[in-house]
Each structure stands twice: as C-alpha cells, then as structure tokens.
C-alpha cells in the first residue's frame, strides 16, 4: 500500500483538529432551529370564531423533540390566546370551518414555566395560554401531557394556533409577539464532526507510529 | 623458545581443557532435566530461578513502576467516585441558576437533573471498572517484583542474609497478592 507523505498526514491532522473543534461549536450554534421570531404579528378578532382566520404555525416533533414557544402581548386592549393542536385535528377543523371555533376546542397540554427565585423550580401544564397586556409565557411542548404538571414526548405534526380579541371599539386587530424554536441539527453535527475529527487524529497517530517505529529485524 | 617449554605449554592447555569440560559436566548435573537434554528450551520456572542479578533488578524496577501506575489509577478513580456527590450538588445548583436566569424551562431543567443523576452514578460506578483493572495491573506488577526477589534468593553469589531478606520479601509480596486477589473490597453503592 502506498504510504502517505508528510504533507498529506499534516493536512489530515489539521482537518481532524478542525472538525473536532467545529463539532461542539456547530452543536451550540445549531442546537435549536427558529421557525418564527416576530414582534407585532397581526390577526383579526374574527379568529375567535373561525379556524380559517387564526394565526397558525405548523411544525414537526421528533422522538423526545421539544418546541419552545415564547408568547407575549405588549399592546393595549388586546387579549391573545395560544393553543397547540395536532395537525390532523387542525386540518379537520379548518375543513369544517364554522362548525367549531378555536375557543371551544381543546388543544394539547404544554408546560408553562414561571421563574420564581423564592421557590424551587416548577412548571404548570396548560392547554390554553391567555396573554393580555405585558404578559409573557415561556412554553415547552413535547406532544402531550396532563393536568398534573407533566408533559411527555409524542412525536408528530402539530400546529401552534393563536386567536384573540381587541376590547377597543374602533379596532378589531390583535397584535402579539411569538418566537418558536424546535430542535436543530446541532447535536447530530456535533457527534458526527467529533467522531470523524477524533478518528482522523487517531488514524494519523497510528500511521505515524507505524511509519516511524521499525519492526523487529528492520532496525539495521 | 626451547622445545621443552613448548611441550609444557601444550600440556597445560590440555589440562585446562580437561578442567573446563569437568566444569561443564558439573553444571550440567545441577541443571534441571529439561536443560540437560540439549536443544530443549528451559521452562519458565527455570528461567526465573536462573535469572542474574541485573535481570532481577530490572524486573524489580519494572514491577514497581507498573504497580505505581496502576495504583495511581486506582487512587484517582477512588477520588473521582468519592467526589461524585459534590460534583452532583454543584451541577444541581448550576442547573437551578440556569433555570431561574431563563436559559431554559422547567422540562429542560428536569431533563438536565436526570442527566446529572446518570453522570453522577457513572462517576461512582467507574470505580468498580477502573479499580478492578488497576487491581489486575498492580498484581502483574507485584508478580514482577516477586520474580525479582525469587531471583535474588536463588542467586548463590549473593550475601546469605540478603538472600534471606529477599525470601521474606518475596513471601510478603505473595501474601499481598493473595489478599488483593482473594478478598473483594471494591463495592459501589448507587442510591
């Protein structure tokens, strides 16, 4: 077999080091994928009674995947409501528009975190997050849960739905802020890059040792 | 040179040859049966009994180095296992701070909590693996030391008292090996 020259060995070593460093960096940067990060999303208050008028954002969860939703309202007279439906249920409701409205249909359970330094960490499960002026919700969603403050992974397709109302008589617009992130490819890239990078470094180390330490009988 | 002296020299040579052949015969008698048979290689135990002082010292040094390396591995492993709970406590605190400062939510906090538990358990359990590997390694090192002392004991050119001391030390090493091999005191409790 043709031996690798020094230059090629050095290049492979440097690429290996680069990948081993890049792995954790990519892992950190691409840990989560942002689906939406928008202030002042505007919908009409008809969304309360019609699935066709709601704000909807579909997303897919893998096994043990998690969607993190930051939902807030900074606008007067506005009350916005957030629910998460399974894709199947949402499509069904849209197709039979008018039969049921978003207010009466139950969504999936999600976890709402309230950070209180006085008490230990805790979270509350909800199916509806109602946001009025200056309210903020930090929501974790894994597929489903129950009313005993626990959620669990149920991979599949889901839809974030927001509907609301404006109490001011001259306005029907509902404004809210929404940020949704799901699991990114960072951890997978980290694993692949690290394995390949360290593998290349080890391989070059072995090649170096084999080439530079003669076997018995080759000393002279 | 006169012829008479030449003759004398040749006779001397002959006598010396006779002496060496006698010596060879005497050494042959003292050697184990396998070595007498000519081309056969001496077995392992003959090799141990016939090692010279230099080789025995080499064995001693190698044995001590091996024992020190594996002993250090065992001590480090034990220290890591003993400090696992402190590490867990620190990580729990960091986890809570990360939760309160908004780095992640309650579900993520709980997931991280479980990860810390698993890593903590692993830090404790690694002792069972590494301490047993270290025990094997240390015993190998002690066997080297034992061979060295047995070599010293079998060396007839050595001081009588030194040979006795070497025999006693070899006995002590055997006792240590027996104790570490036959008694298991490596136990890990994972709550």
Short mmCIF file of C-alpha atoms in Angstrom, two decimals:
data_model
loop_
_atom_site.label_atom_id
_atom_site.label_comp_id
_atom_site.label_asym_id
_atom_site.label_seq_id
_atom_site.Cartn_x
_atom_site.Cartn_y
_atom_site.Cartn_z
CA UNK A 1 0.00 0.00 0.00
CA UNK A 2 1.27 3.47 -0.85
CA UNK A 3 2.50 5.36 2.20
CA UNK A 4 1.09 8.80 2.99
CA UNK A 5 3.65 11.58 2.70
CA UNK A 6 4.24 14.06 5.50
CA UNK A 7 2.24 16.85 3.86
CA UNK A 8 -0.86 14.68 3.43
CA UNK A 9 -0.54 13.47 7.02
CA UNK A 10 -0.33 17.06 8.24
CA UNK A 11 -3.38 18.09 6.21
CA UNK A 12 -5.43 15.16 7.56
CA UNK A 13 -4.30 16.01 11.10
CA UNK A 14 -5.29 19.67 10.71
CA UNK A 15 -8.67 18.75 9.19
CA UNK A 16 -9.23 16.36 12.10
CA UNK A 17 -8.39 19.05 14.66
CA UNK A 18 -10.64 21.50 12.80
CA UNK A 19 -13.58 19.08 12.80
CA UNK A 20 -13.07 18.24 16.49
CA UNK A 21 -13.22 21.97 17.31
CA UNK A 22 -16.04 22.74 14.87
CA UNK A 23 -18.26 19.93 16.22
CA UNK A 24 -19.07 21.48 19.60
CA UNK A 25 -19.29 24.96 18.01
CA UNK A 26 -21.86 23.82 15.44
CA UNK A 27 -23.58 21.87 18.19
CA UNK A 28 -24.02 25.05 20.20
CA UNK A 29 -24.94 27.37 17.31
CA UNK A 30 -27.37 25.00 15.60
CA UNK A 31 -28.80 23.46 18.78
CA UNK A 32 -32.22 24.96 18.06
CA UNK A 33 -33.91 25.92 14.81
CA UNK A 34 -36.02 29.07 14.84
CA UNK A 35 -39.32 28.74 12.99
CA UNK A 36 -40.57 32.20 13.79
CA UNK A 37 -39.25 35.13 15.81
CA UNK A 38 -41.53 38.03 15.17
CA UNK A 39 -42.96 41.01 17.01
CA UNK A 40 -46.35 42.52 16.16
CA UNK A 41 -47.96 39.63 14.33
CA UNK A 42 -51.39 40.91 13.38
CA UNK A 43 -54.60 38.90 13.08
CA UNK A 44 -58.26 39.85 13.21
CA UNK A 45 -60.54 39.16 16.12
CA UNK A 46 -62.65 37.00 13.80
CA UNK A 47 -60.04 34.40 14.66
CA UNK A 48 -62.03 33.73 17.83
CA UNK A 49 -64.82 32.14 15.89
CA UNK A 50 -63.15 30.88 12.74
CA UNK A 51 -60.28 28.43 12.33
CA UNK A 52 -59.56 29.96 8.93
CA UNK A 53 -58.72 33.33 10.50
CA UNK A 54 -56.37 32.14 13.24
CA UNK A 55 -52.61 32.51 13.13
CA UNK A 56 -51.20 29.02 12.58
CA UNK A 57 -47.66 27.70 12.51
CA UNK A 58 -47.14 24.01 11.68
CA UNK A 59 -44.11 22.14 12.95
CA UNK A 60 -42.89 18.58 13.39
CA UNK A 61 -41.58 16.99 16.57
CA UNK A 62 -39.26 14.01 16.53
CA UNK A 63 -38.89 11.47 19.33
CA UNK A 64 -38.05 13.36 22.53
CA UNK A 65 -38.18 16.58 20.49
CA UNK A 66 -39.27 19.81 22.09
CA UNK A 67 -40.76 23.04 20.82
CA UNK A 68 -40.03 26.14 22.87
CA UNK A 69 -42.51 28.94 22.47
CA UNK A 70 -42.20 32.48 23.81
CA UNK A 71 -45.54 34.23 23.60
CA UNK A 72 -46.24 37.80 24.69
CA UNK A 73 -48.53 40.78 24.20
CA UNK A 74 -47.36 44.35 24.69
CA UNK A 75 -50.39 46.10 23.21
CA UNK A 76 -53.34 47.67 24.97
CA UNK A 77 -56.85 46.22 24.74
CA UNK A 78 -55.53 43.03 23.15
CA UNK A 79 -56.11 39.56 24.55
CA UNK A 80 -54.38 36.81 22.59
CA UNK A 81 -54.82 33.10 23.20
CA UNK A 82 -52.45 30.32 22.25
CA UNK A 83 -53.32 26.66 21.77
CA UNK A 84 -51.47 23.77 20.16
CA UNK A 85 -53.41 21.28 18.08
CA UNK A 86 -52.40 18.10 16.35
CA UNK A 87 -52.11 18.61 12.58
CA UNK A 88 -54.97 16.17 11.92
CA UNK A 89 -57.39 17.90 14.26
CA UNK A 90 -56.44 21.34 12.95
CA UNK A 91 -56.93 20.30 9.32
CA UNK A 92 -60.29 18.81 10.24
CA UNK A 93 -61.43 21.96 11.97
CA UNK A 94 -60.33 24.14 9.03
CA UNK A 95 -62.18 21.94 6.55
CA UNK A 96 -65.41 22.13 8.52
CA UNK A 97 -64.95 25.83 9.23
CA UNK A 98 -67.70 27.36 11.30
CA UNK A 99 -68.81 24.14 12.95
CA UNK A 100 -66.41 24.58 15.89
CA UNK A 101 -64.44 27.64 16.93
CA UNK A 102 -60.92 27.77 18.41
CA UNK A 103 -62.27 28.90 21.77
CA UNK A 104 -64.28 25.75 22.38
CA UNK A 105 -61.81 23.18 21.05
CA UNK A 106 -59.25 21.71 23.44
CA UNK A 107 -55.62 21.63 22.40
CA UNK A 108 -52.67 19.56 23.62
CA UNK A 109 -51.09 20.10 27.02
CA UNK A 110 -47.90 22.12 27.27
CA UNK A 111 -45.63 23.22 30.11
CA UNK A 112 -45.52 26.83 31.25
CA UNK A 113 -42.51 27.86 33.30
CA UNK A 114 -42.74 30.51 36.00
CA UNK A 115 -39.34 31.50 37.30
CA UNK A 116 -39.71 32.32 40.94
CA UNK A 117 -36.46 32.60 42.90
CA UNK A 118 -38.34 32.26 46.20
CA UNK A 119 -39.48 28.73 45.49
CA UNK A 120 -37.81 25.81 43.81
CA UNK A 121 -38.22 25.34 40.06
CA UNK A 122 -41.67 24.32 38.98
CA UNK A 123 -43.86 24.33 35.90
CA UNK A 124 -47.59 24.24 35.23
CA UNK A 125 -49.31 22.34 32.44
CA UNK A 126 -51.95 24.19 30.43
CA UNK A 127 -53.93 23.77 27.26
CA UNK A 128 -54.56 27.48 26.81
CA UNK A 129 -52.22 30.43 27.34
CA UNK A 130 -54.13 33.69 27.56
CA UNK A 131 -51.96 36.75 27.14
CA UNK A 132 -53.14 40.29 27.96
CA UNK A 133 -51.12 43.48 28.20
CA UNK A 134 -47.48 42.86 29.17
CA UNK A 135 -47.97 39.15 29.78
CA UNK A 136 -45.25 36.72 28.80
CA UNK A 137 -45.29 32.92 28.57
CA UNK A 138 -42.36 30.55 28.27
CA UNK A 139 -43.83 27.33 26.91
CA UNK A 140 -42.29 23.91 26.38
CA UNK A 141 -44.20 21.45 24.22
CA UNK A 142 -43.33 17.81 23.58
CA UNK A 143 -46.56 16.41 22.12
CA UNK A 144 -48.88 15.95 25.06
CA UNK A 145 -49.22 15.94 28.82
CA UNK A 146 -51.89 16.03 31.51
CA UNK A 147 -53.21 18.29 34.22
CA UNK A 148 -50.75 17.01 36.84
CA UNK A 149 -47.90 19.26 35.68
CA UNK A 150 -46.15 16.80 33.43
CA UNK A 151 -45.62 16.55 29.71
CA UNK A 152 -44.16 13.78 27.61
CA UNK A 153 -42.89 13.11 24.14
CA UNK A 154 -45.37 12.28 21.41
CA UNK A 155 -43.63 12.73 18.06
CA UNK A 156 -45.75 14.02 15.20
CA UNK A 157 -47.04 17.08 13.35
CA UNK A 158 -48.55 19.91 15.35
CA UNK A 159 -49.84 23.43 14.80
CA UNK A 160 -49.46 26.48 17.05
CA UNK A 161 -52.70 28.42 16.88
CA UNK A 162 -53.22 31.99 18.11
CA UNK A 163 -56.56 33.77 18.20
CA UNK A 164 -57.72 36.78 20.15
CA UNK A 165 -59.87 39.84 20.66
CA UNK A 166 -59.50 43.58 20.89
CA UNK A 167 -61.64 45.29 23.52
CA UNK A 168 -61.32 48.73 21.90
CA UNK A 169 -64.48 49.51 19.94
CA UNK A 170 -62.71 51.05 16.97
CA UNK A 171 -60.23 48.24 16.41
CA UNK A 172 -60.51 44.59 15.57
CA UNK A 173 -56.81 43.84 15.20
CA UNK A 174 -55.00 41.51 17.57
CA UNK A 175 -51.25 42.04 17.86
CA UNK A 176 -48.88 39.66 19.61
CA UNK A 177 -45.23 38.56 19.69
CA UNK A 178 -44.20 35.00 19.02
CA UNK A 179 -40.97 33.03 18.95
CA UNK A 180 -40.98 29.31 18.20
CA UNK A 181 -37.90 27.11 18.12
CA UNK A 182 -37.56 23.36 17.65
CA UNK A 183 -34.59 21.00 17.96
CA UNK A 184 -31.89 21.73 15.42
CA UNK A 185 -29.24 19.61 13.77
CA UNK A 186 -26.52 20.84 16.15
CA UNK A 187 -26.25 17.75 18.38
CA UNK A 188 -26.11 15.42 15.33
CA UNK A 189 -23.44 17.57 13.66
CA UNK A 190 -21.51 17.71 16.92
CA UNK A 191 -21.49 13.93 17.19
CA UNK A 192 -20.55 13.35 13.52
CA UNK A 193 -17.85 16.05 13.42
CA UNK A 194 -16.35 14.95 16.74
CA UNK A 195 -16.22 11.26 15.77
CA UNK A 196 -14.75 11.99 12.32
CA UNK A 197 -12.30 14.60 13.68
CA UNK A 198 -11.01 12.46 16.54
CA UNK A 199 -10.98 9.41 14.26
CA UNK A 200 -8.74 11.25 11.78
CA UNK A 201 -6.38 12.33 14.57
CA UNK A 202 -6.13 8.81 15.96
CA UNK A 203 -5.64 7.34 12.46
CA UNK A 204 -2.80 9.79 11.72
CA UNK A 205 -1.26 8.95 15.09
CA UNK A 206 -1.32 5.23 14.28
CA UNK A 207 0.09 5.83 10.77
CA UNK A 208 2.88 7.98 12.26
CA UNK A 209 3.81 5.33 14.82
CA UNK A 210 3.75 2.53 12.25
CA UNK A 211 5.91 4.52 9.81
CA UNK A 212 8.45 5.74 12.34
CA UNK A 213 8.99 2.73 14.55
CA UNK A 214 10.51 -0.14 12.56
CA UNK A 215 9.53 -3.67 13.36
CA UNK A 216 11.97 -6.31 14.62
CA UNK A 217 14.58 -7.16 12.01
CA UNK A 218 14.23 -3.81 10.28
CA UNK A 219 16.41 -1.85 12.70
CA UNK A 220 19.54 -2.04 10.60
CA UNK B 1 61.67 -20.68 22.58
CA UNK B 2 63.08 -24.07 23.72
CA UNK B 3 61.08 -27.17 22.84
CA UNK B 4 60.68 -28.29 26.45
CA UNK B 5 58.77 -25.13 27.38
CA UNK B 6 56.54 -25.54 24.30
CA UNK B 7 55.64 -29.05 25.41
CA UNK B 8 54.88 -27.80 28.91
CA UNK B 9 52.52 -25.16 27.49
CA UNK B 10 50.68 -27.67 25.35
CA UNK B 11 50.23 -29.99 28.35
CA UNK B 12 48.90 -27.02 30.39
CA UNK B 13 46.37 -26.25 27.67
CA UNK B 14 45.26 -29.87 27.65
CA UNK B 15 44.80 -29.89 31.43
CA UNK B 16 42.85 -26.63 31.33
CA UNK B 17 40.58 -28.07 28.61
CA UNK B 18 40.00 -31.09 30.81
CA UNK B 19 39.13 -28.80 33.72
CA UNK B 20 36.61 -26.82 31.67
CA UNK B 21 34.96 -30.00 30.44
CA UNK B 22 34.72 -31.16 34.04
CA UNK B 23 33.14 -27.83 34.99
CA UNK B 24 30.62 -28.17 32.17
CA UNK B 25 29.77 -31.63 33.40
CA UNK B 26 29.25 -30.36 36.94
CA UNK B 27 26.96 -27.52 35.77
CA UNK B 28 25.01 -29.99 33.65
CA UNK B 29 24.35 -32.03 36.73
CA UNK B 30 22.92 -29.04 38.63
CA UNK B 31 20.65 -28.01 35.76
CA UNK B 32 17.04 -29.23 35.60
CA UNK B 33 16.29 -32.25 33.43
CA UNK B 34 14.86 -30.25 30.54
CA UNK B 35 18.03 -28.23 30.14
CA UNK B 36 20.23 -31.32 30.16
CA UNK B 37 18.55 -32.68 27.07
CA UNK B 38 20.37 -30.23 24.80
CA UNK B 39 18.24 -28.32 22.29
CA UNK B 40 15.11 -28.02 24.51
CA UNK B 41 14.37 -24.56 25.82
CA UNK B 42 14.39 -24.12 29.61
CA UNK B 43 10.89 -23.76 31.02
CA UNK B 44 9.54 -20.58 32.60
CA UNK B 45 10.36 -21.52 36.19
CA UNK B 46 13.95 -22.48 35.32
CA UNK B 47 14.32 -19.09 33.73
CA UNK B 48 13.10 -17.41 36.93
CA UNK B 49 15.49 -19.40 39.12
CA UNK B 50 18.43 -18.74 36.82
CA UNK B 51 18.00 -15.02 36.24
CA UNK B 52 21.07 -12.99 37.04
CA UNK B 53 21.09 -10.11 39.48
CA UNK B 54 20.84 -7.45 36.78
CA UNK B 55 17.77 -9.03 35.22
CA UNK B 56 16.22 -9.43 38.67
CA UNK B 57 16.78 -5.74 39.37
CA UNK B 58 15.19 -4.89 36.01
CA UNK B 59 12.16 -6.99 36.99
CA UNK B 60 12.02 -5.20 40.33
CA UNK B 61 12.07 -1.73 38.74
CA UNK B 62 9.52 -2.69 36.07
CA UNK B 63 7.26 -4.26 38.68
CA UNK B 64 7.40 -1.20 40.92
CA UNK B 65 6.68 1.16 38.00
CA UNK B 66 3.72 -0.97 36.85
CA UNK B 67 2.38 -1.16 40.42
CA UNK B 68 2.75 2.60 40.89
CA UNK B 69 0.97 3.40 37.60
CA UNK B 70 -1.98 1.10 38.32
CA UNK B 71 -2.03 2.14 41.97
CA UNK B 72 -2.29 5.77 40.87
CA UNK B 73 -5.15 4.88 38.50
CA UNK B 74 -6.93 3.20 41.41
CA UNK B 75 -6.43 6.19 43.71
CA UNK B 76 -7.61 8.68 41.06
CA UNK B 77 -10.65 6.53 40.31
CA UNK B 78 -11.45 6.30 44.02
CA UNK B 79 -11.09 10.06 44.43
CA UNK B 80 -13.42 10.73 41.48
CA UNK B 81 -16.01 8.35 42.93
CA UNK B 82 -15.76 9.96 46.38
CA UNK B 83 -16.24 13.44 44.94
CA UNK B 84 -19.15 12.46 42.68
CA UNK B 85 -21.76 13.67 45.17
CA UNK B 86 -20.08 17.07 45.50
CA UNK B 87 -19.98 17.32 41.71
CA UNK B 88 -23.70 16.47 41.59
CA UNK B 89 -24.52 19.14 44.18
CA UNK B 90 -22.60 21.76 42.22
CA UNK B 91 -24.26 20.78 38.93
CA UNK B 92 -27.69 20.86 40.60
CA UNK B 93 -27.02 24.42 41.76
CA UNK B 94 -25.86 25.42 38.29
CA UNK B 95 -28.95 23.78 36.82
CA UNK B 96 -31.23 25.79 39.09
CA UNK B 97 -29.40 29.02 38.30
CA UNK B 98 -29.70 28.31 34.56
CA UNK B 99 -33.44 27.69 35.06
CA UNK B 100 -34.01 30.85 37.08
CA UNK B 101 -32.00 33.05 34.75
CA UNK B 102 -34.15 31.92 31.84
CA UNK B 103 -31.63 29.79 29.98
CA UNK B 104 -34.21 27.02 29.81
CA UNK B 105 -37.58 25.97 31.16
CA UNK B 106 -38.85 23.54 33.76
CA UNK B 107 -38.97 20.49 31.48
CA UNK B 108 -35.41 21.12 30.34
CA UNK B 109 -34.44 21.64 33.99
CA UNK B 110 -35.86 18.23 34.89
CA UNK B 111 -34.15 16.57 31.93
CA UNK B 112 -30.82 18.11 32.94
CA UNK B 113 -31.47 16.94 36.51
CA UNK B 114 -31.78 13.35 35.32
CA UNK B 115 -28.65 13.69 33.19
CA UNK B 116 -26.74 14.90 36.27
CA UNK B 117 -28.02 11.87 38.21
CA UNK B 118 -26.85 9.49 35.49
CA UNK B 119 -23.42 11.10 35.19
CA UNK B 120 -23.11 11.10 39.00
CA UNK B 121 -23.94 7.40 39.09
CA UNK B 122 -21.39 6.76 36.35
CA UNK B 123 -18.72 8.71 38.26
CA UNK B 124 -19.38 6.43 41.23
CA UNK B 125 -19.62 3.25 39.19
CA UNK B 126 -16.43 3.83 37.19
CA UNK B 127 -14.54 2.87 40.35
CA UNK B 128 -15.80 -0.70 40.02
CA UNK B 129 -14.34 -0.90 36.50
CA UNK B 130 -11.10 1.02 36.88
CA UNK B 131 -10.27 -0.23 40.37
CA UNK B 132 -10.59 -3.83 39.15
CA UNK B 133 -8.41 -3.11 36.11
CA UNK B 134 -5.93 -1.39 38.44
CA UNK B 135 -6.03 -4.40 40.75
CA UNK B 136 -5.10 -6.74 37.89
CA UNK B 137 -2.33 -4.35 36.79
CA UNK B 138 -0.96 -3.98 40.31
CA UNK B 139 -0.92 -7.73 40.76
CA UNK B 140 1.01 -8.11 37.49
CA UNK B 141 3.50 -5.53 38.79
CA UNK B 142 3.76 -7.38 42.10
CA UNK B 143 4.38 -10.65 40.23
CA UNK B 144 7.34 -8.92 38.54
CA UNK B 145 8.58 -7.83 41.99
CA UNK B 146 8.09 -11.38 43.27
CA UNK B 147 10.13 -12.79 40.39
CA UNK B 148 12.90 -10.30 41.19
CA UNK B 149 13.03 -11.32 44.86
CA UNK B 150 12.91 -15.02 43.99
CA UNK B 151 15.76 -14.32 41.56
CA UNK B 152 17.78 -12.66 44.34
CA UNK B 153 17.04 -15.57 46.68
CA UNK B 154 18.23 -18.12 44.11
CA UNK B 155 21.44 -16.18 43.42
CA UNK B 156 24.19 -18.17 45.19
CA UNK B 157 26.71 -15.36 44.77
CA UNK B 158 24.65 -13.03 46.92
CA UNK B 159 25.11 -12.40 50.60
CA UNK B 160 23.40 -15.05 52.74
CA UNK B 161 21.45 -12.50 54.77
CA UNK B 162 20.36 -10.60 51.70
CA UNK B 163 19.04 -13.83 50.20
CA UNK B 164 17.08 -14.49 53.37
CA UNK B 165 15.67 -10.95 53.34
CA UNK B 166 14.74 -11.40 49.66
CA UNK B 167 12.94 -14.64 50.50
CA UNK B 168 10.99 -12.94 53.29
CA UNK B 169 10.10 -10.03 50.97
CA UNK B 170 9.01 -12.49 48.27
CA UNK B 171 6.76 -14.13 50.88
CA UNK B 172 5.29 -10.77 51.84
CA UNK B 173 4.62 -9.93 48.18
CA UNK B 174 2.88 -13.28 47.70
CA UNK B 175 0.74 -12.58 50.77
CA UNK B 176 -0.22 -9.15 49.41
CA UNK B 177 -1.12 -10.66 46.02
CA UNK B 178 -3.20 -13.35 47.72
CA UNK B 179 -5.05 -10.82 49.83
CA UNK B 180 -5.80 -8.48 46.92
CA UNK B 181 -6.85 -11.40 44.70
CA UNK B 182 -8.96 -13.37 47.14
CA UNK B 183 -10.71 -10.60 49.03
CA UNK B 184 -13.00 -8.19 47.23
CA UNK B 185 -13.37 -4.89 48.94
CA UNK B 186 -14.41 -2.90 45.88
CA UNK B 187 -18.08 -2.16 46.28
CA UNK B 188 -20.09 0.68 44.78
CA UNK B 189 -23.39 1.81 46.26
CA UNK B 190 -25.67 3.66 43.89
CA UNK B 191 -28.66 5.14 45.63
#
